[in-house]
PDB file of C-alpha atoms in Angstrom:
ATOM      1  CA  UNK A   1    -167.277 -72.771-118.127  1.00  0.00           C
ATOM      2  CA  UNK A   2    -166.454 -69.299-116.831  1.00  0.00           C
ATOM      3  CA  UNK A   3    -167.762 -68.033-113.529  1.00  0.00           C
ATOM      4  CA  UNK A   4    -169.792 -64.862-113.209  1.00  0.00           C
ATOM      5  CA  UNK A   5    -168.783 -63.231-109.957  1.00  0.00           C
ATOM      6  CA  UNK A   6    -171.328 -60.492-110.391  1.00  0.00           C
ATOM      7  CA  UNK A   7    -173.419 -62.892-108.349  1.00  0.00           C
ATOM      8  CA  UNK A   8    -172.278 -63.710-104.820  1.00  0.00           C
ATOM      9  CA  UNK A   9    -170.396 -66.947-104.390  1.00  0.00           C
ATOM     10  CA  UNK A  10    -172.934 -69.613-103.415  1.00  0.00           C
ATOM     11  CA  UNK A  11    -175.586 -68.834-106.023  1.00  0.00           C
ATOM     12  CA  UNK A  12    -176.318 -69.574-109.667  1.00  0.00           C
ATOM     13  CA  UNK A  13    -178.940 -68.668-112.240  1.00  0.00           C
ATOM     14  CA  UNK A  14    -181.462 -71.330-113.157  1.00  0.00           C
ATOM     15  CA  UNK A  15    -184.378 -70.621-115.496  1.00  0.00           C
ATOM     16  CA  UNK A  16    -183.911 -66.911-114.917  1.00  0.00           C
ATOM     17  CA  UNK A  17    -183.948 -67.160-111.122  1.00  0.00           C
ATOM     18  CA  UNK A  18    -181.216 -66.972-108.503  1.00  0.00           C
ATOM     19  CA  UNK A  19    -180.946 -70.311-106.731  1.00  0.00           C
ATOM     20  CA  UNK A  20    -178.429 -71.961-104.438  1.00  0.00           C
ATOM     21  CA  UNK A  21    -175.319 -73.513-105.899  1.00  0.00           C
ATOM     22  CA  UNK A  22    -175.186 -76.580-103.604  1.00  0.00           C
ATOM     23  CA  UNK A  23    -171.402 -77.025-103.415  1.00  0.00           C
ATOM     24  CA  UNK A  24    -170.712 -73.303-103.129  1.00  0.00           C
ATOM     25  CA  UNK A  25    -173.480 -72.765-100.567  1.00  0.00           C
ATOM     26  CA  UNK A  26    -172.018 -75.549 -98.438  1.00  0.00           C
ATOM     27  CA  UNK A  27    -168.622 -73.842 -98.682  1.00  0.00           C
ATOM     28  CA  UNK A  28    -170.165 -70.548 -97.537  1.00  0.00           C
ATOM     29  CA  UNK A  29    -171.606 -72.281 -94.470  1.00  0.00           C
ATOM     30  CA  UNK A  30    -168.227 -73.876 -93.780  1.00  0.00           C
ATOM     31  CA  UNK A  31    -166.481 -70.484 -94.027  1.00  0.00           C
ATOM     32  CA  UNK A  32    -168.844 -68.883 -91.490  1.00  0.00           C
ATOM     33  CA  UNK A  33    -168.685 -71.858 -89.121  1.00  0.00           C
ATOM     34  CA  UNK A  34    -164.889 -72.033 -89.284  1.00  0.00           C
ATOM     35  CA  UNK A  35    -164.406 -68.298 -88.804  1.00  0.00           C
ATOM     36  CA  UNK A  36    -166.625 -68.226 -85.721  1.00  0.00           C
ATOM     37  CA  UNK A  37    -164.726 -71.258 -84.420  1.00  0.00           C
ATOM     38  CA  UNK A  38    -161.540 -69.167 -84.493  1.00  0.00           C
ATOM     39  CA  UNK A  39    -160.012 -69.714 -87.938  1.00  0.00           C
ATOM     40  CA  UNK A  40    -158.028 -66.790 -89.358  1.00  0.00           C
ATOM     41  CA  UNK A  41    -158.290 -65.584 -92.943  1.00  0.00           C
ATOM     42  CA  UNK A  42    -155.009 -67.328 -93.731  1.00  0.00           C
ATOM     43  CA  UNK A  43    -156.248 -70.600 -92.268  1.00  0.00           C
ATOM     44  CA  UNK A  44    -159.491 -70.322 -94.227  1.00  0.00           C
ATOM     45  CA  UNK A  45    -157.629 -69.711 -97.479  1.00  0.00           C
ATOM     46  CA  UNK A  46    -155.317 -72.686 -96.919  1.00  0.00           C
ATOM     47  CA  UNK A  47    -158.282 -75.019 -96.449  1.00  0.00           C
ATOM     48  CA  UNK A  48    -160.325 -73.479 -99.265  1.00  0.00           C
ATOM     49  CA  UNK A  49    -157.520 -74.090-101.733  1.00  0.00           C
ATOM     50  CA  UNK A  50    -157.704 -77.770-100.830  1.00  0.00           C
ATOM     51  CA  UNK A  51    -161.426 -77.943-101.586  1.00  0.00           C
ATOM     52  CA  UNK A  52    -162.600 -78.613-105.123  1.00  0.00           C
ATOM     53  CA  UNK A  53    -164.846 -75.555-105.155  1.00  0.00           C
ATOM     54  CA  UNK A  54    -162.999 -72.568-106.699  1.00  0.00           C
ATOM     55  CA  UNK A  55    -164.138 -69.030-106.053  1.00  0.00           C
ATOM     56  CA  UNK A  56    -163.514 -68.162-109.687  1.00  0.00           C
ATOM     57  CA  UNK A  57    -162.036 -69.972-112.653  1.00  0.00           C
ATOM     58  CA  UNK A  58    -158.222 -69.822-112.723  1.00  0.00           C
ATOM     59  CA  UNK A  59    -158.163 -67.654-109.585  1.00  0.00           C
ATOM     60  CA  UNK A  60    -156.978 -69.258-106.355  1.00  0.00           C
ATOM     61  CA  UNK A  61    -158.669 -68.365-103.112  1.00  0.00           C
ATOM     62  CA  UNK A  62    -157.247 -65.377-101.236  1.00  0.00           C
ATOM     63  CA  UNK A  63    -158.043 -63.434 -98.055  1.00  0.00           C
ATOM     64  CA  UNK A  64    -160.052 -60.780 -99.893  1.00  0.00           C
ATOM     65  CA  UNK A  65    -162.399 -63.412-101.279  1.00  0.00           C
ATOM     66  CA  UNK A  66    -162.965 -64.934 -97.848  1.00  0.00           C
ATOM     67  CA  UNK A  67    -163.468 -61.490 -96.289  1.00  0.00           C
ATOM     68  CA  UNK A  68    -165.960 -60.538 -98.994  1.00  0.00           C
ATOM     69  CA  UNK A  69    -168.068 -63.617 -98.245  1.00  0.00           C
ATOM     70  CA  UNK A  70    -167.989 -62.963 -94.499  1.00  0.00           C
ATOM     71  CA  UNK A  71    -169.220 -59.389 -95.021  1.00  0.00           C
ATOM     72  CA  UNK A  72    -172.044 -60.096 -97.498  1.00  0.00           C
ATOM     73  CA  UNK A  73    -175.474 -59.726 -95.889  1.00  0.00           C
ATOM     74  CA  UNK A  74    -177.186 -61.275 -98.908  1.00  0.00           C
ATOM     75  CA  UNK A  75    -176.340 -64.703 -97.480  1.00  0.00           C
ATOM     76  CA  UNK A  76    -179.041 -64.085 -94.848  1.00  0.00           C
ATOM     77  CA  UNK A  77    -181.721 -63.910 -97.557  1.00  0.00           C
ATOM     78  CA  UNK A  78    -181.673 -60.203 -98.355  1.00  0.00           C
ATOM     79  CA  UNK A  79    -182.186 -58.607-101.779  1.00  0.00           C
ATOM     80  CA  UNK A  80    -184.042 -61.603-103.153  1.00  0.00           C
ATOM     81  CA  UNK A  81    -181.261 -64.140-102.560  1.00  0.00           C
ATOM     82  CA  UNK A  82    -182.074 -67.492-100.940  1.00  0.00           C
ATOM     83  CA  UNK A  83    -180.821 -67.721 -97.362  1.00  0.00           C
ATOM     84  CA  UNK A  84    -177.637 -69.689 -96.709  1.00  0.00           C
ATOM     85  CA  UNK A  85    -176.865 -68.671 -93.124  1.00  0.00           C
ATOM     86  CA  UNK A  86    -179.080 -67.447 -90.245  1.00  0.00           C
ATOM     87  CA  UNK A  87    -179.233 -63.747 -89.415  1.00  0.00           C
ATOM     88  CA  UNK A  88    -177.843 -64.423 -85.934  1.00  0.00           C
ATOM     89  CA  UNK A  89    -174.761 -66.160 -87.300  1.00  0.00           C
ATOM     90  CA  UNK A  90    -174.110 -63.274 -89.683  1.00  0.00           C
ATOM     91  CA  UNK A  91    -174.384 -60.789 -86.807  1.00  0.00           C
ATOM     92  CA  UNK A  92    -171.958 -62.772 -84.623  1.00  0.00           C
ATOM     93  CA  UNK A  93    -169.543 -62.903 -87.544  1.00  0.00           C
ATOM     94  CA  UNK A  94    -169.583 -59.119 -87.932  1.00  0.00           C
ATOM     95  CA  UNK A  95    -168.919 -58.698 -84.216  1.00  0.00           C
ATOM     96  CA  UNK A  96    -165.952 -61.073 -84.473  1.00  0.00           C
ATOM     97  CA  UNK A  97    -164.617 -59.284 -87.552  1.00  0.00           C
ATOM     98  CA  UNK A  98    -164.805 -55.949 -85.738  1.00  0.00           C
ATOM     99  CA  UNK A  99    -163.005 -57.361 -82.705  1.00  0.00           C
ATOM    100  CA  UNK A 100    -160.194 -58.694 -84.864  1.00  0.00           C
ATOM    101  CA  UNK A 101    -159.957 -55.521 -86.925  1.00  0.00           C
ATOM    102  CA  UNK A 102    -159.700 -53.332 -83.811  1.00  0.00           C
ATOM    103  CA  UNK A 103    -156.736 -54.405 -81.685  1.00  0.00           C
ATOM    104  CA  UNK A 104    -157.273 -54.178 -77.946  1.00  0.00           C
ATOM    105  CA  UNK A 105    -156.479 -50.651 -76.836  1.00  0.00           C
ATOM    106  CA  UNK A 106    -153.679 -50.371 -74.318  1.00  0.00           C
ATOM    107  CA  UNK A 107    -154.096 -48.204 -71.251  1.00  0.00           C
ATOM    108  CA  UNK A 108    -151.501 -45.457 -70.646  1.00  0.00           C
ATOM    109  CA  UNK A 109    -150.007 -47.637 -67.889  1.00  0.00           C
ATOM    110  CA  UNK A 110    -149.733 -50.634 -70.230  1.00  0.00           C
ATOM    111  CA  UNK A 111    -148.001 -48.469 -72.834  1.00  0.00           C
ATOM    112  CA  UNK A 112    -145.573 -47.231 -70.163  1.00  0.00           C
ATOM    113  CA  UNK A 113    -144.973 -50.826 -69.036  1.00  0.00           C
ATOM    114  CA  UNK A 114    -144.195 -51.846 -72.609  1.00  0.00           C
ATOM    115  CA  UNK A 115    -141.717 -48.965 -72.916  1.00  0.00           C
ATOM    116  CA  UNK A 116    -139.979 -49.897 -69.654  1.00  0.00           C
ATOM    117  CA  UNK A 117    -139.747 -53.544 -70.733  1.00  0.00           C
ATOM    118  CA  UNK A 118    -138.423 -52.655 -74.180  1.00  0.00           C
ATOM    119  CA  UNK A 119    -141.269 -54.562 -75.829  1.00  0.00           C
ATOM    120  CA  UNK A 120    -144.520 -56.363 -75.069  1.00  0.00           C
ATOM    121  CA  UNK A 121    -144.074 -58.320 -71.810  1.00  0.00           C
ATOM    122  CA  UNK A 122    -145.872 -61.579 -70.951  1.00  0.00           C
ATOM    123  CA  UNK A 123    -149.390 -61.028 -69.613  1.00  0.00           C
ATOM    124  CA  UNK A 124    -148.463 -61.999 -66.030  1.00  0.00           C
ATOM    125  CA  UNK A 125    -145.832 -59.232 -65.737  1.00  0.00           C
ATOM    126  CA  UNK A 126    -148.398 -56.458 -65.294  1.00  0.00           C
ATOM    127  CA  UNK A 127    -149.893 -58.065 -62.182  1.00  0.00           C
ATOM    128  CA  UNK A 128    -146.474 -58.873 -60.742  1.00  0.00           C
ATOM    129  CA  UNK A 129    -145.261 -55.266 -61.154  1.00  0.00           C
ATOM    130  CA  UNK A 130    -148.534 -54.069 -59.634  1.00  0.00           C
ATOM    131  CA  UNK A 131    -147.895 -56.260 -56.593  1.00  0.00           C
ATOM    132  CA  UNK A 132    -144.310 -55.037 -56.162  1.00  0.00           C
ATOM    133  CA  UNK A 133    -145.286 -51.364 -56.323  1.00  0.00           C
ATOM    134  CA  UNK A 134    -148.278 -51.850 -54.026  1.00  0.00           C
ATOM    135  CA  UNK A 135    -145.914 -53.361 -51.466  1.00  0.00           C
ATOM    136  CA  UNK A 136    -143.859 -50.159 -51.551  1.00  0.00           C
ATOM    137  CA  UNK A 137    -147.041 -48.116 -51.124  1.00  0.00           C
ATOM    138  CA  UNK A 138    -147.852 -50.115 -47.996  1.00  0.00           C
ATOM    139  CA  UNK A 139    -144.236 -50.116 -46.758  1.00  0.00           C
ATOM    140  CA  UNK A 140    -142.343 -47.103 -48.166  1.00  0.00           C
ATOM    141  CA  UNK A 141    -139.563 -47.781 -45.645  1.00  0.00           C
ATOM    142  CA  UNK A 142    -138.553 -50.653 -47.945  1.00  0.00           C
ATOM    143  CA  UNK A 143    -137.258 -48.043 -50.389  1.00  0.00           C
ATOM    144  CA  UNK A 144    -133.581 -47.879 -49.483  1.00  0.00           C
ATOM    145  CA  UNK A 145    -130.529 -46.238 -50.956  1.00  0.00           C
ATOM    146  CA  UNK A 146    -128.126 -48.777 -52.499  1.00  0.00           C
ATOM    147  CA  UNK A 147    -125.114 -46.556 -51.698  1.00  0.00           C
ATOM    148  CA  UNK A 148    -125.105 -44.033 -48.854  1.00  0.00           C
ATOM    149  CA  UNK A 149    -122.113 -41.848 -48.104  1.00  0.00           C
ATOM    150  CA  UNK A 150    -121.968 -41.611 -44.302  1.00  0.00           C
ATOM    151  CA  UNK A 151    -118.606 -39.833 -43.916  1.00  0.00           C
ATOM    152  CA  UNK A 152    -119.012 -36.022 -43.939  1.00  0.00           C
ATOM    153  CA  UNK A 153    -116.710 -33.996 -46.156  1.00  0.00           C
ATOM    154  CA  UNK A 154    -113.710 -32.315 -44.427  1.00  0.00           C
ATOM    155  CA  UNK A 155    -115.058 -28.846 -45.162  1.00  0.00           C
ATOM    156  CA  UNK A 156    -118.400 -29.768 -43.609  1.00  0.00           C
ATOM    157  CA  UNK A 157    -116.614 -31.074 -40.509  1.00  0.00           C
ATOM    158  CA  UNK A 158    -114.710 -27.811 -40.224  1.00  0.00           C
ATOM    159  CA  UNK A 159    -117.874 -25.707 -40.520  1.00  0.00           C
ATOM    160  CA  UNK A 160    -119.620 -27.893 -37.950  1.00  0.00           C
ATOM    161  CA  UNK A 161    -116.753 -27.364 -35.452  1.00  0.00           C
ATOM    162  CA  UNK A 162    -116.783 -23.615 -36.066  1.00  0.00           C
ATOM    163  CA  UNK A 163    -120.545 -23.424 -35.592  1.00  0.00           C
ATOM    164  CA  UNK A 164    -120.467 -25.538 -32.418  1.00  0.00           C
ATOM    165  CA  UNK A 165    -117.657 -23.406 -31.008  1.00  0.00           C
ATOM    166  CA  UNK A 166    -119.472 -20.178 -31.834  1.00  0.00           C
ATOM    167  CA  UNK A 167    -122.688 -21.361 -30.190  1.00  0.00           C
ATOM    168  CA  UNK A 168    -120.807 -22.238 -27.002  1.00  0.00           C
ATOM    169  CA  UNK A 169    -119.094 -18.829 -26.666  1.00  0.00           C
ATOM    170  CA  UNK A 170    -121.580 -16.259 -25.446  1.00  0.00           C
ATOM    171  CA  UNK A 171    -122.535 -13.735 -26.474  1.00  0.00           C
ATOM    172  CA  UNK A 172    -123.361 -15.524 -29.743  1.00  0.00           C
ATOM    173  CA  UNK A 173    -122.729 -13.605 -32.937  1.00  0.00           C
ATOM    174  CA  UNK A 174    -126.082 -14.387 -34.587  1.00  0.00           C
ATOM    175  CA  UNK A 175    -125.125 -13.070 -38.019  1.00  0.00           C
ATOM    176  CA  UNK A 176    -121.987 -15.198 -38.132  1.00  0.00           C
ATOM    177  CA  UNK A 177    -123.864 -18.225 -36.764  1.00  0.00           C
ATOM    178  CA  UNK A 178    -126.515 -17.912 -39.486  1.00  0.00           C
ATOM    179  CA  UNK A 179    -123.832 -17.576 -42.127  1.00  0.00           C
ATOM    180  CA  UNK A 180    -122.073 -20.745 -40.927  1.00  0.00           C
ATOM    181  CA  UNK A 181    -125.380 -22.637 -40.676  1.00  0.00           C
ATOM    182  CA  UNK A 182    -126.366 -21.698 -44.240  1.00  0.00           C
ATOM    183  CA  UNK A 183    -122.951 -22.703 -45.598  1.00  0.00           C
ATOM    184  CA  UNK A 184    -123.119 -26.033 -43.746  1.00  0.00           C
ATOM    185  CA  UNK A 185    -126.634 -26.745 -45.040  1.00  0.00           C
ATOM    186  CA  UNK A 186    -125.532 -25.961 -48.602  1.00  0.00           C
ATOM    187  CA  UNK A 187    -122.606 -28.379 -48.323  1.00  0.00           C
ATOM    188  CA  UNK A 188    -124.824 -31.115 -46.912  1.00  0.00           C
ATOM    189  CA  UNK A 189    -127.307 -30.621 -49.736  1.00  0.00           C
ATOM    190  CA  UNK A 190    -124.539 -30.803 -52.327  1.00  0.00           C
ATOM    191  CA  UNK A 191    -123.235 -33.970 -50.681  1.00  0.00           C
ATOM    192  CA  UNK A 192    -126.466 -35.837 -51.335  1.00  0.00           C
ATOM    193  CA  UNK A 193    -125.751 -38.258 -54.194  1.00  0.00           C
ATOM    194  CA  UNK A 194    -128.271 -39.056 -56.934  1.00  0.00           C
ATOM    195  CA  UNK A 195    -129.223 -42.388 -55.358  1.00  0.00           C
ATOM    196  CA  UNK A 196    -129.901 -40.828 -51.974  1.00  0.00           C
ATOM    197  CA  UNK A 197    -131.836 -37.955 -53.531  1.00  0.00           C
ATOM    198  CA  UNK A 198    -133.948 -40.386 -55.578  1.00  0.00           C
ATOM    199  CA  UNK A 199    -134.524 -42.579 -52.520  1.00  0.00           C
ATOM    200  CA  UNK A 200    -135.942 -39.645 -50.579  1.00  0.00           C
ATOM    201  CA  UNK A 201    -138.031 -38.572 -53.566  1.00  0.00           C
ATOM    202  CA  UNK A 202    -139.409 -42.082 -54.046  1.00  0.00           C
ATOM    203  CA  UNK A 203    -140.371 -42.381 -50.391  1.00  0.00           C
ATOM    204  CA  UNK A 204    -142.333 -39.142 -50.655  1.00  0.00           C
ATOM    205  CA  UNK A 205    -143.906 -40.394 -53.884  1.00  0.00           C
ATOM    206  CA  UNK A 206    -145.127 -43.659 -52.364  1.00  0.00           C
ATOM    207  CA  UNK A 207    -146.094 -42.412 -48.899  1.00  0.00           C
ATOM    208  CA  UNK A 208    -149.782 -41.807 -48.322  1.00  0.00           C
ATOM    209  CA  UNK A 209    -150.944 -43.376 -51.585  1.00  0.00           C
ATOM    210  CA  UNK A 210    -153.805 -45.834 -51.656  1.00  0.00           C
ATOM    211  CA  UNK A 211    -152.945 -49.303 -53.016  1.00  0.00           C
ATOM    212  CA  UNK A 212    -153.623 -49.507 -56.745  1.00  0.00           C
ATOM    213  CA  UNK A 213    -156.317 -51.719 -58.244  1.00  0.00           C
ATOM    214  CA  UNK A 214    -154.437 -51.461 -61.542  1.00  0.00           C
ATOM    215  CA  UNK A 215    -151.148 -49.952 -62.627  1.00  0.00           C
ATOM    216  CA  UNK A 216    -150.973 -46.164 -62.853  1.00  0.00           C
ATOM    217  CA  UNK A 217    -148.911 -44.626 -65.648  1.00  0.00           C
ATOM    218  CA  UNK A 218    -147.785 -41.650 -63.571  1.00  0.00           C
ATOM    219  CA  UNK A 219    -146.352 -43.800 -60.767  1.00  0.00           C
ATOM    220  CA  UNK A 220    -144.604 -46.118 -63.221  1.00  0.00           C
ATOM    221  CA  UNK A 221    -143.057 -43.192 -65.064  1.00  0.00           C
ATOM    222  CA  UNK A 222    -141.922 -41.405 -61.909  1.00  0.00           C
ATOM    223  CA  UNK A 223    -140.528 -44.395 -60.028  1.00  0.00           C
ATOM    224  CA  UNK A 224    -139.234 -47.052 -62.446  1.00  0.00           C
ATOM    225  CA  UNK A 225    -136.137 -46.860 -64.635  1.00  0.00           C
ATOM    226  CA  UNK A 226    -136.307 -50.275 -66.320  1.00  0.00           C
ATOM    227  CA  UNK A 227    -138.080 -53.645 -66.150  1.00  0.00           C
ATOM    228  CA  UNK A 228    -136.539 -56.931 -67.273  1.00  0.00           C
ATOM    229  CA  UNK A 229    -138.137 -60.359 -67.525  1.00  0.00           C
ATOM    230  CA  UNK A 230    -136.037 -63.510 -67.504  1.00  0.00           C
ATOM    231  CA  UNK A 231    -136.712 -67.153 -66.627  1.00  0.00           C
ATOM    232  CA  UNK A 232    -140.078 -66.430 -65.039  1.00  0.00           C
ATOM    233  CA  UNK A 233    -138.764 -63.562 -62.899  1.00  0.00           C
ATOM    234  CA  UNK A 234    -139.508 -59.869 -63.316  1.00  0.00           C
ATOM    235  CA  UNK A 235    -136.887 -57.394 -62.079  1.00  0.00           C
ATOM    236  CA  UNK A 236    -137.901 -53.783 -61.492  1.00  0.00           C
ATOM    237  CA  UNK A 237    -135.090 -51.226 -61.370  1.00  0.00           C
ATOM    238  CA  UNK A 238    -136.233 -48.170 -59.446  1.00  0.00           C
ATOM    239  CA  UNK A 239    -134.870 -44.720 -60.228  1.00  0.00           C
ATOM    240  CA  UNK A 240    -132.624 -44.854 -57.162  1.00  0.00           C
ATOM    241  CA  UNK A 241    -131.039 -48.018 -58.675  1.00  0.00           C
ATOM    242  CA  UNK A 242    -132.710 -50.278 -56.112  1.00  0.00           C
ATOM    243  CA  UNK A 243    -133.990 -53.550 -57.592  1.00  0.00           C
ATOM    244  CA  UNK A 244    -137.185 -55.433 -56.805  1.00  0.00           C
ATOM    245  CA  UNK A 245    -137.895 -58.972 -57.952  1.00  0.00           C
ATOM    246  CA  UNK A 246    -141.023 -61.056 -58.302  1.00  0.00           C
ATOM    247  CA  UNK A 247    -141.575 -64.508 -59.743  1.00  0.00           C
ATOM    248  CA  UNK A 248    -144.299 -65.513 -62.173  1.00  0.00           C
ATOM    249  CA  UNK A 249    -145.922 -67.717 -59.539  1.00  0.00           C
ATOM    250  CA  UNK A 250    -145.138 -65.530 -56.543  1.00  0.00           C
TER     251      UNK A 250
END
């Protein structure tokens, strides 16, 4: 006998009235109970196909059928239909459906973290990175340059000797002294490598900040080049090429 799906699953006509279809009504209750217990649409469909209660003749259960049942308020007794599930259970089901339909929104910092990791990191990584950066906020002197060029350039040495000699031969030619000082400063500025420049910039960035309660996107973006996670260890590569490490259980 064909099925008339103009009526909701779980009901049948008897002597001109809508009444419960016992086997189908029991299946409706099972669907609601299972969904609230954590079953996905796919899991529901797999189990429903094993039950000897088809949704429609010659039509196997699918996710749309299960979703339609979970969204139908008539199962609470509305519109003249006998009640199959309590109003409270229907309401909880709609809340759960909304939660699953709306993925958890990521904060700007979490999006930045995902970008730096090259994908979604394990949940513990966020707190470990937070701890590493907060340590730098509390101790910015820990930000060090991996490679520092200590030996001045020959031209800078020459200018330094000329300036020292000029300053020790009174009367001092102020115009010439200023010219030498400016040239020396320009050479010293040019001699600063990218790592040393970034180290100084990072120290200024971290100094005077209050420890973070949660990661801040701006600080992540301005200070971190890359984050890798391997064997329970997170490695943070700062923009001066300094690395920081923290374990999952640290």
